[in-house]
Coordinates of C-alpha atoms in Angstrom, one line a residue:
X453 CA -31.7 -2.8 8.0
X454 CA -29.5 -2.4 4.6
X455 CA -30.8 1.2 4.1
X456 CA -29.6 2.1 8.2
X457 CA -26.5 0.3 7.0
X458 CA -25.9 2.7 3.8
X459 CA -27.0 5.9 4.6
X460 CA -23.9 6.3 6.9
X461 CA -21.7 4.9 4.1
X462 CA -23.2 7.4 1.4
X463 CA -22.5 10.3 4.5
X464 CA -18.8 8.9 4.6
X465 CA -18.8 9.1 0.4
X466 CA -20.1 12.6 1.0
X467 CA -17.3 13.9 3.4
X468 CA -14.3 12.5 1.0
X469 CA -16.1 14.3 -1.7
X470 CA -16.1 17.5 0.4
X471 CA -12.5 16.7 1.7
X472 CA -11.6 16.3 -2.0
X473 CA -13.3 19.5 -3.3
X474 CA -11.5 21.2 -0.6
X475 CA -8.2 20.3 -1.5
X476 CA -8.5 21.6 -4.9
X477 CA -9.2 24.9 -3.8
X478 CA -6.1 24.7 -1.6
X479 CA -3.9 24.5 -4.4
X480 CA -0.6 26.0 -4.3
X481 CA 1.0 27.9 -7.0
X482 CA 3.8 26.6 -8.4
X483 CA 4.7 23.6 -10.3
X484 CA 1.6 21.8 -11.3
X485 CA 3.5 18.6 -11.1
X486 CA 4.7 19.6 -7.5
X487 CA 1.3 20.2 -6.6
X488 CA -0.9 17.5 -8.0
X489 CA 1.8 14.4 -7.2
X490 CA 3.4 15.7 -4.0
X491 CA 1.1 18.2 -2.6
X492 CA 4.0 21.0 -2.7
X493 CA 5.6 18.9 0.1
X494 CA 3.9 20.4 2.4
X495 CA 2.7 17.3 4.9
X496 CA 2.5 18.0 8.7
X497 CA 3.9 15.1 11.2
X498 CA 0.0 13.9 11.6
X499 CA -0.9 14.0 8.2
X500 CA 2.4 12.5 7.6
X501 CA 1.6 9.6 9.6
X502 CA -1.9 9.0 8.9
X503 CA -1.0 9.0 5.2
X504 CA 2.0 6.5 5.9
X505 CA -0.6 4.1 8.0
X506 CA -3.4 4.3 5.9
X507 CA -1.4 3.7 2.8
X508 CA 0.3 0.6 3.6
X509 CA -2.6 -0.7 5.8
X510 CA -5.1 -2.2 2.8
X511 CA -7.7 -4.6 1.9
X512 CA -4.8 -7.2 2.9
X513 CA -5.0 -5.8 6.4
X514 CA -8.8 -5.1 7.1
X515 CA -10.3 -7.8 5.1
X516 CA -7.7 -10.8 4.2
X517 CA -6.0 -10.3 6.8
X518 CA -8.3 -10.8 9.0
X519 CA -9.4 -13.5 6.6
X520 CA -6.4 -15.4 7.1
X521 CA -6.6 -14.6 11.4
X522 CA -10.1 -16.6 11.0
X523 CA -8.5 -19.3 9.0
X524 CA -5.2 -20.2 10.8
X525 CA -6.1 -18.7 14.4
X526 CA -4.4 -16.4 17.3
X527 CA -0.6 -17.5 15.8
X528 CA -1.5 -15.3 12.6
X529 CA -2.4 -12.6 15.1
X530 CA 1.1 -12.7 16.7
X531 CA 2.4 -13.0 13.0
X532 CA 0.8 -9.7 11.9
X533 CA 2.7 -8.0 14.9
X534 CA 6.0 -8.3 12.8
X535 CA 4.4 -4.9 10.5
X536 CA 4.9 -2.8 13.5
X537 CA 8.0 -1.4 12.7
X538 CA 7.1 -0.6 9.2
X539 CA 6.4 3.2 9.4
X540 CA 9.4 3.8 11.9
X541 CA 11.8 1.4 8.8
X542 CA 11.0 3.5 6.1
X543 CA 11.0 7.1 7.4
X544 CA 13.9 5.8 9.6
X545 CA 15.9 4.6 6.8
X546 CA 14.9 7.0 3.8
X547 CA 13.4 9.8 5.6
X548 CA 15.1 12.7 5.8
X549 CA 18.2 11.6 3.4
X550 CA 15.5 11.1 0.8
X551 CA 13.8 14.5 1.1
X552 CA 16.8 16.2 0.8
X553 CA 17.9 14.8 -2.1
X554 CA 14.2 15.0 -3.3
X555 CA 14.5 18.6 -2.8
X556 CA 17.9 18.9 -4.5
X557 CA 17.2 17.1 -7.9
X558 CA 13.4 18.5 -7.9
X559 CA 12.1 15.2 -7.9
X560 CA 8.2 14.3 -8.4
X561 CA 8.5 10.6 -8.6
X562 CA 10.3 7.9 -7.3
X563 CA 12.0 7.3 -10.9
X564 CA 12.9 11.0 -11.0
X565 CA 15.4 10.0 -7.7
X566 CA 16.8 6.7 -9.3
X567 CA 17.3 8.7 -12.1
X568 CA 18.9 11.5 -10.6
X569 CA 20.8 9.0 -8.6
X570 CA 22.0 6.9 -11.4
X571 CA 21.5 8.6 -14.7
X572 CA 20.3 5.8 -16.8
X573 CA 17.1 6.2 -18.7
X574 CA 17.2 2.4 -19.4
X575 CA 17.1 1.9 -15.7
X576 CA 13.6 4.1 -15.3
X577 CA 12.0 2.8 -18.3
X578 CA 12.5 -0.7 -16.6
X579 CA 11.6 0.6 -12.9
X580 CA 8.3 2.0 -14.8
X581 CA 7.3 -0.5 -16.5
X582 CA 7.8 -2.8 -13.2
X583 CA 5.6 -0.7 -11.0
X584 CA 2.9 -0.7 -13.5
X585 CA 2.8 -3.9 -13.7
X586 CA 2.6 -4.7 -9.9
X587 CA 0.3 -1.7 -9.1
X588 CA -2.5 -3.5 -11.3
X589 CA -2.4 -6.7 -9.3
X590 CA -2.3 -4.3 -6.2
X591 CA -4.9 -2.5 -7.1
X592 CA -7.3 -5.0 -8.4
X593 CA -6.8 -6.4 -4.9
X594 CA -8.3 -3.3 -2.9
X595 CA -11.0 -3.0 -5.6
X596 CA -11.9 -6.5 -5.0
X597 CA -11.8 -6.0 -0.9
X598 CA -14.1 -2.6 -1.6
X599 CA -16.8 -4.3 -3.3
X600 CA -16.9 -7.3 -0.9
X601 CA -17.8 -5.0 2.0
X602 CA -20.3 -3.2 -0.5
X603 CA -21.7 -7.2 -1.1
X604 CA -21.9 -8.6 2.4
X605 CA -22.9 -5.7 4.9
X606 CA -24.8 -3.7 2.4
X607 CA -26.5 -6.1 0.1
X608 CA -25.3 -4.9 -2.7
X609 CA -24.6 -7.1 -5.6
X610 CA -20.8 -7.2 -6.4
X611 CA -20.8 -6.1 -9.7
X612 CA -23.0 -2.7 -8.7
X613 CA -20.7 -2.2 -5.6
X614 CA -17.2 -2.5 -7.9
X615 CA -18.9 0.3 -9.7
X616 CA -20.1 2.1 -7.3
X617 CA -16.8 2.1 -5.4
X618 CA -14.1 2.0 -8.1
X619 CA -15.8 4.9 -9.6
X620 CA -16.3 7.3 -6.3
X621 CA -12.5 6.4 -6.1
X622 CA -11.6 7.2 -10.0
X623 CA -13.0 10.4 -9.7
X624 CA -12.1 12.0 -6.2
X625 CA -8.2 10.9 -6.8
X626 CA -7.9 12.0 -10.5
X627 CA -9.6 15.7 -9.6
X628 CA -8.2 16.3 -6.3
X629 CA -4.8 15.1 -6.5
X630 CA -2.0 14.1 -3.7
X631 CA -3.5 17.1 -1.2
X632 CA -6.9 15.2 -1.7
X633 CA -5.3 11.8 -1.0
X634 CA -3.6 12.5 2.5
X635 CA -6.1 14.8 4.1
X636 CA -8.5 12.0 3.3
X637 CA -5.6 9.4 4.8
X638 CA -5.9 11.6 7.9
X639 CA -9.6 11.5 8.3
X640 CA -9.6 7.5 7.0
X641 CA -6.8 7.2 9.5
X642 CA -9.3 7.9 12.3
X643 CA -12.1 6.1 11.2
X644 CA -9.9 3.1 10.8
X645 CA -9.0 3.5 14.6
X646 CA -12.4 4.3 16.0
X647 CA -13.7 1.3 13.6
X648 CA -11.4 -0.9 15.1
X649 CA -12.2 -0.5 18.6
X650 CA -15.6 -0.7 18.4
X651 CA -15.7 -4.0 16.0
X652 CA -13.4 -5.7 18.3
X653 CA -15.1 -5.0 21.5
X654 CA -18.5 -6.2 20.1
X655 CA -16.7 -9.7 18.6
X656 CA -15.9 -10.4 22.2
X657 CA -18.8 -9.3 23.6
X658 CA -20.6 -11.2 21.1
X659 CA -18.3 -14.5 22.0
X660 CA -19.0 -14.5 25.5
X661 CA -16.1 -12.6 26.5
X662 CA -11.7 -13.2 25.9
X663 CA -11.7 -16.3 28.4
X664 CA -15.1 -17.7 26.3
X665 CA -14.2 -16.8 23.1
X666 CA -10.7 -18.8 23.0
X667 CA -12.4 -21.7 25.0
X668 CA -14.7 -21.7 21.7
X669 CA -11.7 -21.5 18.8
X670 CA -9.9 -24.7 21.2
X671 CA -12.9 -26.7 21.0
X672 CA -13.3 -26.1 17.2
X673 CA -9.5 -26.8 16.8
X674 CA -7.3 -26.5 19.1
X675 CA -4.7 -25.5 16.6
X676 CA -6.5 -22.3 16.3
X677 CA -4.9 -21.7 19.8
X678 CA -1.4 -22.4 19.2
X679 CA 1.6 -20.6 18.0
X680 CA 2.0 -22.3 14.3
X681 CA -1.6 -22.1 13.5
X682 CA -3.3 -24.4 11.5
X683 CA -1.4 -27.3 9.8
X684 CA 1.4 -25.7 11.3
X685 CA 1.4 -23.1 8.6
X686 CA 3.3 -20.6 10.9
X687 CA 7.0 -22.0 10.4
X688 CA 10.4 -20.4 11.3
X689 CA 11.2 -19.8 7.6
X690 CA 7.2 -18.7 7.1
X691 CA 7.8 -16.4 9.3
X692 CA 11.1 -15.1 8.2
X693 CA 9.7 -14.7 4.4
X694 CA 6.5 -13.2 6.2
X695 CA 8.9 -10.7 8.2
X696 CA 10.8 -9.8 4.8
X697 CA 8.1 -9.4 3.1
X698 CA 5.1 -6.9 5.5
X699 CA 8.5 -5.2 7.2
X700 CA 11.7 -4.9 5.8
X701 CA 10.8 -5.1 2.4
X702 CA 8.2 -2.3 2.3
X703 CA 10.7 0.2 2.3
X704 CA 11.2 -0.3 -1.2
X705 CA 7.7 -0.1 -1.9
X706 CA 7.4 2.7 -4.3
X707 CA 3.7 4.3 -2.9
X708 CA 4.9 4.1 0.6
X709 CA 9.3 5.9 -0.4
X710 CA 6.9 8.7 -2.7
X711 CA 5.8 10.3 1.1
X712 CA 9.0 10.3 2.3
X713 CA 9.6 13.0 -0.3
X714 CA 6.5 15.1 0.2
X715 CA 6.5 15.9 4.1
X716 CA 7.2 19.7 5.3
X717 CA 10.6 19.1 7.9
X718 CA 12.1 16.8 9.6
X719 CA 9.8 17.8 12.7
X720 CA 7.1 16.4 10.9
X721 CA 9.0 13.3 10.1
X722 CA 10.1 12.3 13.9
X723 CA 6.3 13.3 14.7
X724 CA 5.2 10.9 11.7
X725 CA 7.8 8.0 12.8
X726 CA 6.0 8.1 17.0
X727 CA 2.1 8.3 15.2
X728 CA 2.4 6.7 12.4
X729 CA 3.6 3.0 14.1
X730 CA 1.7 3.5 17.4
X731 CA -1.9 3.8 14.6
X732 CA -0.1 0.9 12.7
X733 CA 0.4 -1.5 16.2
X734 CA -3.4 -0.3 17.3
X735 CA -4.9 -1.3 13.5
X736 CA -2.9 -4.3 13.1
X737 CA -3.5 -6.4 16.5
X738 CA -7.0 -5.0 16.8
X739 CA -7.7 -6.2 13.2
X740 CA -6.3 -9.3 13.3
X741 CA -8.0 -10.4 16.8
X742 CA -11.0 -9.1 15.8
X743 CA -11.0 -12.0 12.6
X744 CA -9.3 -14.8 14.7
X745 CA -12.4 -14.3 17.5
X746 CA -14.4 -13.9 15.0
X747 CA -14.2 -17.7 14.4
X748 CA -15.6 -18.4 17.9
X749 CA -19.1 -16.2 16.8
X750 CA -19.5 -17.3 13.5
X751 CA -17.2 -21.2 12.8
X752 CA -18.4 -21.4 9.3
X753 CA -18.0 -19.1 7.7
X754 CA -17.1 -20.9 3.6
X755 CA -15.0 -18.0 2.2
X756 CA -12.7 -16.1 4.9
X757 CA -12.3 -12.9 3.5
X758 CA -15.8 -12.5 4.5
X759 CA -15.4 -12.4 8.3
X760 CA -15.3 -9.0 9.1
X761 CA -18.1 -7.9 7.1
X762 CA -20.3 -10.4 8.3
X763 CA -19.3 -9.9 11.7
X764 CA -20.2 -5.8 11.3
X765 CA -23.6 -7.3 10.3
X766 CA -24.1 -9.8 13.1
X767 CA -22.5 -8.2 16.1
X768 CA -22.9 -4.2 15.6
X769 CA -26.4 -2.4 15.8
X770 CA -27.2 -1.6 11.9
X771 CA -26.2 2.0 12.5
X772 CA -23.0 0.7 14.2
X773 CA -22.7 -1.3 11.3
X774 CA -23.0 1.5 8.4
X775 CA -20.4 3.9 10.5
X776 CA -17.7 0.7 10.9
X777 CA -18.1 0.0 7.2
X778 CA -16.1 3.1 6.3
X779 CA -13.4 2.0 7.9
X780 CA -12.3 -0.9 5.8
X781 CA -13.3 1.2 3.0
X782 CA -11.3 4.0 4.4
X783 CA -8.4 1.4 4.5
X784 CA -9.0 0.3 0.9
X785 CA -9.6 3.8 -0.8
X786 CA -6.5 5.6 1.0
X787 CA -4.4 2.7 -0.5
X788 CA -5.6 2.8 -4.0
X789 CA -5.2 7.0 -4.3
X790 CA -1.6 6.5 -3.3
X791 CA -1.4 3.7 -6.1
X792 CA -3.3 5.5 -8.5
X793 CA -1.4 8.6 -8.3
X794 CA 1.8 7.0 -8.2
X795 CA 0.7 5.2 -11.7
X796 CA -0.6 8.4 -12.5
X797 CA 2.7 9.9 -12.9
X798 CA 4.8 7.3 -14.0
X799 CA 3.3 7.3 -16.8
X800 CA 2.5 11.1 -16.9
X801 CA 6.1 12.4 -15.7
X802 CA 8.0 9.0 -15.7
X803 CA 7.2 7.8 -19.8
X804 CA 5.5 10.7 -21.5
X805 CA 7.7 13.5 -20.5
X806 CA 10.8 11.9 -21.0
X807 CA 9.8 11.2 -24.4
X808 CA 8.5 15.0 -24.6
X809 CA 10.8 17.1 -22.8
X810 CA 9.5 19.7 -24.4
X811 CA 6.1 19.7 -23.0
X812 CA 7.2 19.9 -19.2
X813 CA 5.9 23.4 -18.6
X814 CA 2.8 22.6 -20.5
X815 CA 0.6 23.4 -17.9
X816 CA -2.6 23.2 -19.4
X817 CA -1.8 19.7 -21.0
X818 CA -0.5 18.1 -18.2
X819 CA -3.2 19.1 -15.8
X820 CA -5.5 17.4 -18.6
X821 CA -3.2 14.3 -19.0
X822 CA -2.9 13.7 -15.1
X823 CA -6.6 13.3 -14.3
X824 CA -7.8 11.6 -17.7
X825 CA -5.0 9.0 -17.2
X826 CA -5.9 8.9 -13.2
X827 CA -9.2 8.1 -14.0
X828 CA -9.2 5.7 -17.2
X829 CA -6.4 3.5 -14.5
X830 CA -9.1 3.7 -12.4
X831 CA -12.0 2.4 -14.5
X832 CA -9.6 -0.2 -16.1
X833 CA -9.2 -1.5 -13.0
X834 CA -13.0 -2.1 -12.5
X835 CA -12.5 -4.5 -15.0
X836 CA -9.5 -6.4 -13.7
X837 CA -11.8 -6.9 -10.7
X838 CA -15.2 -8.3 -12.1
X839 CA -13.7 -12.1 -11.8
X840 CA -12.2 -11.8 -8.1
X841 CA -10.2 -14.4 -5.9
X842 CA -11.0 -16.5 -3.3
X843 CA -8.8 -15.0 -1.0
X844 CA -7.4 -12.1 -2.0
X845 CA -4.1 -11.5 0.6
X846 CA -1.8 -13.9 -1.6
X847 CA -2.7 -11.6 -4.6
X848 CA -1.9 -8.8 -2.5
X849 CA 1.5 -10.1 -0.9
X850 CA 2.7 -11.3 -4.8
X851 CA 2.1 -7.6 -5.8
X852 CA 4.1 -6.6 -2.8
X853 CA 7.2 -8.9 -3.6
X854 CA 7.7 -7.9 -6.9
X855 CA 7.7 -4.4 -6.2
X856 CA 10.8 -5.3 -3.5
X857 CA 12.3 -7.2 -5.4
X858 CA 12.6 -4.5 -8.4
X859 CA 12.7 -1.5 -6.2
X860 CA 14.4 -2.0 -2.2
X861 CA 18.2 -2.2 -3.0
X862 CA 18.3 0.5 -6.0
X863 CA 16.5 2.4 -3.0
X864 CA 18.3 2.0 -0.3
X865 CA 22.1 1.4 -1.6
X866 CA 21.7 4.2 -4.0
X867 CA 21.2 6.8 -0.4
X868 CA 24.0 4.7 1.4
X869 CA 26.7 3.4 -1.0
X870 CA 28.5 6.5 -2.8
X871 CA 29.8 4.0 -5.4
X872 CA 26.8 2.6 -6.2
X873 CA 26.3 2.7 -9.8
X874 CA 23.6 2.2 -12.8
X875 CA 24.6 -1.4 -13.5
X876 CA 24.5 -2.6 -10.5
X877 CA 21.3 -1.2 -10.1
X878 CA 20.0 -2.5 -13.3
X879 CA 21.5 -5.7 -12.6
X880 CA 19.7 -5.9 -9.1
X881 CA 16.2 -4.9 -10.4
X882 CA 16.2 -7.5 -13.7
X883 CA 17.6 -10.4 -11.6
X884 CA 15.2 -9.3 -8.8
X885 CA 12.8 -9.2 -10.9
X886 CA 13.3 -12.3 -12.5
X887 CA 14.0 -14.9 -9.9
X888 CA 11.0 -13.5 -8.1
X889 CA 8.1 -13.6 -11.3
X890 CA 10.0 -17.3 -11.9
X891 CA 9.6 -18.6 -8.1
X892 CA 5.7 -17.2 -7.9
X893 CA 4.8 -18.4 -11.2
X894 CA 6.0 -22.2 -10.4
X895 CA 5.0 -21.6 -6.8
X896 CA 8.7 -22.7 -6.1
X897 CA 9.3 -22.2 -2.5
X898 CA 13.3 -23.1 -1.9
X899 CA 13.7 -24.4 1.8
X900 CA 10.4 -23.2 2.4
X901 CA 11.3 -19.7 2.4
X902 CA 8.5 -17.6 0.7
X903 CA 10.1 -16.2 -3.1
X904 CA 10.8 -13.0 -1.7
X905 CA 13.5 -13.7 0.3
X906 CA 15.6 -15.5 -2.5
X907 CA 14.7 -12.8 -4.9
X908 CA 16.1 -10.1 -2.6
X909 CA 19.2 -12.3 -1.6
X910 CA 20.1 -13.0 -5.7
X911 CA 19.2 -9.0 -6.5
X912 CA 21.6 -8.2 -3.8
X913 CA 24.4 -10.3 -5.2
X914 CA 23.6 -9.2 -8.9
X915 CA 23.9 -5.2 -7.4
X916 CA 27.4 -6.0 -6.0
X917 CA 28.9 -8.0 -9.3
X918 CA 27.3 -5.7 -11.3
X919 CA 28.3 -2.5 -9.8
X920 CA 32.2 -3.9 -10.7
X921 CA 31.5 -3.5 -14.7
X922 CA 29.8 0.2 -14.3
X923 CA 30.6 4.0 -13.3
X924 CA 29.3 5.7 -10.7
X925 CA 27.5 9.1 -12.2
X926 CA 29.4 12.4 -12.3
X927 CA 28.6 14.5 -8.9
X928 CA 27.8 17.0 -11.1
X929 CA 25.5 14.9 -12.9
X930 CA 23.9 14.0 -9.8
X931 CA 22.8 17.3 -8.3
X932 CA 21.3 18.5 -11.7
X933 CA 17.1 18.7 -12.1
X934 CA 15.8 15.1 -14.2
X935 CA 13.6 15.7 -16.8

C-alpha cells in the first residue's frame, strides 16, 4: 500500500523537476538579477494568480489549518473565510502602483523599492535583517508540514522525509529560479484544487454524509458545532486579530508584495485579482471542512496536524492517496521557493551588493552566489526542522506578524503618502518590530487582541510622529536606479 502511495508522489517530484529544467532553458537575456528573482516580469494573469494562491496558501493552510478546523470545529471553518480577500487586498492595493514604480527605479527586491522610496540604507539593512529572521521561522514551518505528510501517508520516517523533501526543494529553487517557482505555483495551483475536491468529497462520504457527519462532531462536543468553537476560543477580538493578521496584514508580507512587481500588464493583474481569490475561497473552505469533518471519521486523533494525512490514508484508495499527497506538498513547496528566493536575494542583492557595488554586473559571480546561497538556506533549514512543534500554525502565524509589523505601513504609506519619509518609516518598522517580538515573547495578549494588532496600531503611531523629525527624499532622488 505505501509503495502505490509513493510512486505517484516520486511522478509528482519528477514533473517539478522537468518544470524546473524547463524554466532554465527559458531564460531571458538581460539582467541576470531580473531574470533569476523576478522572472523578467513577465507573469501572465493565470500564472499571476496561481503564484499569488499558492504562495500564501501553506503548510498553515493544508495541514494546521486543518489541524486547528479538527480541534476547535465548523466556527474555525467560518473563521478561515476571513483570507478570502487576500489576493484581491494586495494586488488591489499595491498592484499596479507598485509595478510602475518597480519598473521606474529597476527594482529586484522589495528593499530595492523602500530604498528607492526612502533613500536610507539604515532603513534596508534593518528591513533585511527583519525578513531574514522571520523567513527562518516561516520556513522551518513548511519544512516541518512537508515531512509530516512524507511521515503519516507514506511511512516514511521523519527525519528521511525532511531530507528527502527539503533537499528536492533546495535544489529545484536554487537552479531554476523565480520562472521555476511560478510555473510550478501554476501546476501546484491545480493540484491543490483537484486535491481538494476529491479529499473533501471522500471525508463525507466516509462520515456518512453532511447531515451524518455533523450529527457525529455534536455528539463528540457539541461545541464543535457552534460559532465560537471550542472553549469559546473564537472571540470578537480573536477574530479581529485573526482578520488582521491572514487578511489585511498580508499585504505587507514581503514574498507575497515581490509578485506584484514581476507580472507582465495590468491585464494580467485584473485577470490575477478574479482567479487568484476565487482558487483562494475554493482551497480555503474546502480545506478547512475537510479537517473539521474529519473529526467525525477519525475523534482521536492525539496530534491535529495529522488529520489530513491520516484521512488521505483512511478515506482515499492508496492511489487516490499518492496523487492527493502532492497537493499539500504542492502547497508547502510553492511557499518555500517564494521564501527562499526572496532570502535569496536579500542577502545576494539586498546586503552583499550594497556592500560591493562594484560587483553588480558580475554576471558570472552572481549567478554562482544566487544558487549556492539558495541552496545552503535550504539545507540550513533542514536543520531548524529536525526538533518540530506540536502544532505548527502558531509558529507559522508569529512568523507572519512580525513580518507585518516591520513591513505593512513602510509598504503601503510609502505608495500613498507623498510626504512620507525615512524616519517615519524607520520609526514604524523598529517600534513595530519591537512591541510585536515583546508581546509574543511574554505571550502578552492586551484585551485579548492577538500582538499583531497592537504592534500595527503603535508602528502606525511611531510612522506619523516620526515622519515630523525627517525629510521626505528629493524627487530626483526618488526616480533614480538603487544599487
Amino acid at each position: 500500500m505505501k509503495l502505490q502511495i509513493i510512486l505517484p508522489l516520486i511522478a509528482y517530484l519528477l514533473l517539478v523537476a522537468g518544470l524546473s529544467v524547463y524554466a532554465m532553458r527559458k531564460r531571458r537575456e538581460g539582467s541576470f538579477l531580473t531574470e533569476y528573482f523576478l522572472g523578467s516580469r513577465s507573469m501572465g494573469g493565470f500564472v499571476l494568480a496561481m503564484t499569488m494562491a499558492t504562495t500564501y496558501i501553506s503548510a498553515s493552510s493544508f495541514i494546521g489549518g486543518p489541524g486547528a478546523a479538527y480541534k476547535y470545529g465548523l466556527g474555525w471553518v467560518l473563521l478561515s473565510m476571513v483570507q478570502v480577500p487576500a489576493v484581491w487586498l494586495s494586488l488591489g492595493v499595491l498592484g499596479k502602483k507598485f509595478a510602475i514604480l518597480a519598473r521606474r527605479y529597476n527594482a529586484v527586491t522589495l528593499n530595492d523599492m523602500l530604498y528607492a522610496r526612502y533613500r536610507s540604507p539604515l532603513l534596508v539593512w534593518f528591513a533585511s535583517l527583519s525578513l531574514l529572521i522571520a523567513f527562518i521561522g516561516a520556513m522551518t514551518v513548511q519544512f516541518v508540514g512537508g515531512a509530516r505528510l512524507l511521515e503519516t501517508a507514506a511511512g516514511i520516517p521523519y527525519d528521511t522525509g525532511l531530507l528527502i523533501f527539503g533537499g528536492t526543494i533546495a535544489l529545484y529553487t536554487a537552479f531554476g529560479g523565480f520562472r521555476a517557482s511560478v510555473l510550478n505555483d501554476a501546476m501546484q495551483g491545480v493540484v491543490m484544487l483537484a486535491g481538494t475536491f476529491l479529499l473533501l468529497f471522500a471525508v463525507i462520504h466516509a462520515a456518512g454524509g453532511m447531515h451524518s457527519a455533523v450529527d457525529k462532531l455534536q455528539h463528540i462536543d457539541p461545541q464543535l458545532v457552534s460559532a465560537s468553537g471550542v472553549d469559546h476560543i473564537l472571540s470578537p477580538t480573536f477574530l479581529a486579530s485573526f482578520s488582521v493578521l491572514v487578511c489585511f496584514g498580508v499585504i505587507g508580507l514581503p514574498h507575497t508584495a515581490v509578485r506584484c512587481i514581476s507580472y507582465k500588464d495590468s491585464k494580467a493583474v485584473h485577470r490575477g485579482i478574479i482567479i487568484g481569490t476565487i482558487v483562494v475561497t475554493i482551497l480555503m473552505f474546502g480545506m478547512h471542512l475537510a479537517g473539521a469533518l474529519g473529526r467525525a471519521v477519525m475523534p482521536d486523533l492525539a496530534i491535529p496536524d495529522q488529520v489530513i494525512p491520516t484521512l488521505m490514508i483512511h478515506v482515499l484508495p492508496p492511489v487516490a492517496a499518492g496523487i492527493f499527497l502532492a497537493a499539500p506538498m504542492a502547497a508547502i513547496m510553492s511557499t518555500i521557493n517564494a521564501q527562499l528566493l526572496q532570502s535569496s536575494a536579500t542577502i545576494v542583492k539586498d546586503l552583499y551588493l550594497r556592500l560591493y557595488p562594484q560587483q553588480i554586473d558580475n554576471e558570472p559571480l552572481l549567478k554562482k552566489m544566487s544558487g549556492v546561497i539558495t541552496l545552503l538556506l535550504g539545507l540550513l533549514l533542514l536543520l531548524a526542522a529536525w526538533n518540530p512543534p506540536e502544532m505548527i500554525i502558531w509558529l507559522n502565524l508569529l512568523a507572519f506578524g512580525g513580518l507585518e509589523a516591520v513591513f505593512l505601513w513602510p509598504l503601503v504609506l510609502g505608495l500613498y503618502w507623498e510626504k512620507a519619509n525615512a524616519t517615519g518609516a524607520l520609526s514604524s518598522m523598529i517600534i513595530g518590530a519591537g512591541c510585536y517580538t515583546l508581546l509574543a515573547s511574554f505571550s502578552l495578549q492586551p484585551w485579548g487582541f492577538h500582538p499583531i494588532v497592537p504592534s500595527l496600531i503603535l508602528s502606525l503611531i511611531a510612522f506619523v510622529v516620526g515622519n515630523r523629525f525627517g525629510h521626505a527624499a528629493a524627487p530626483s532622488a526618488q526616480a533614480s536606479t538603487p544599487v
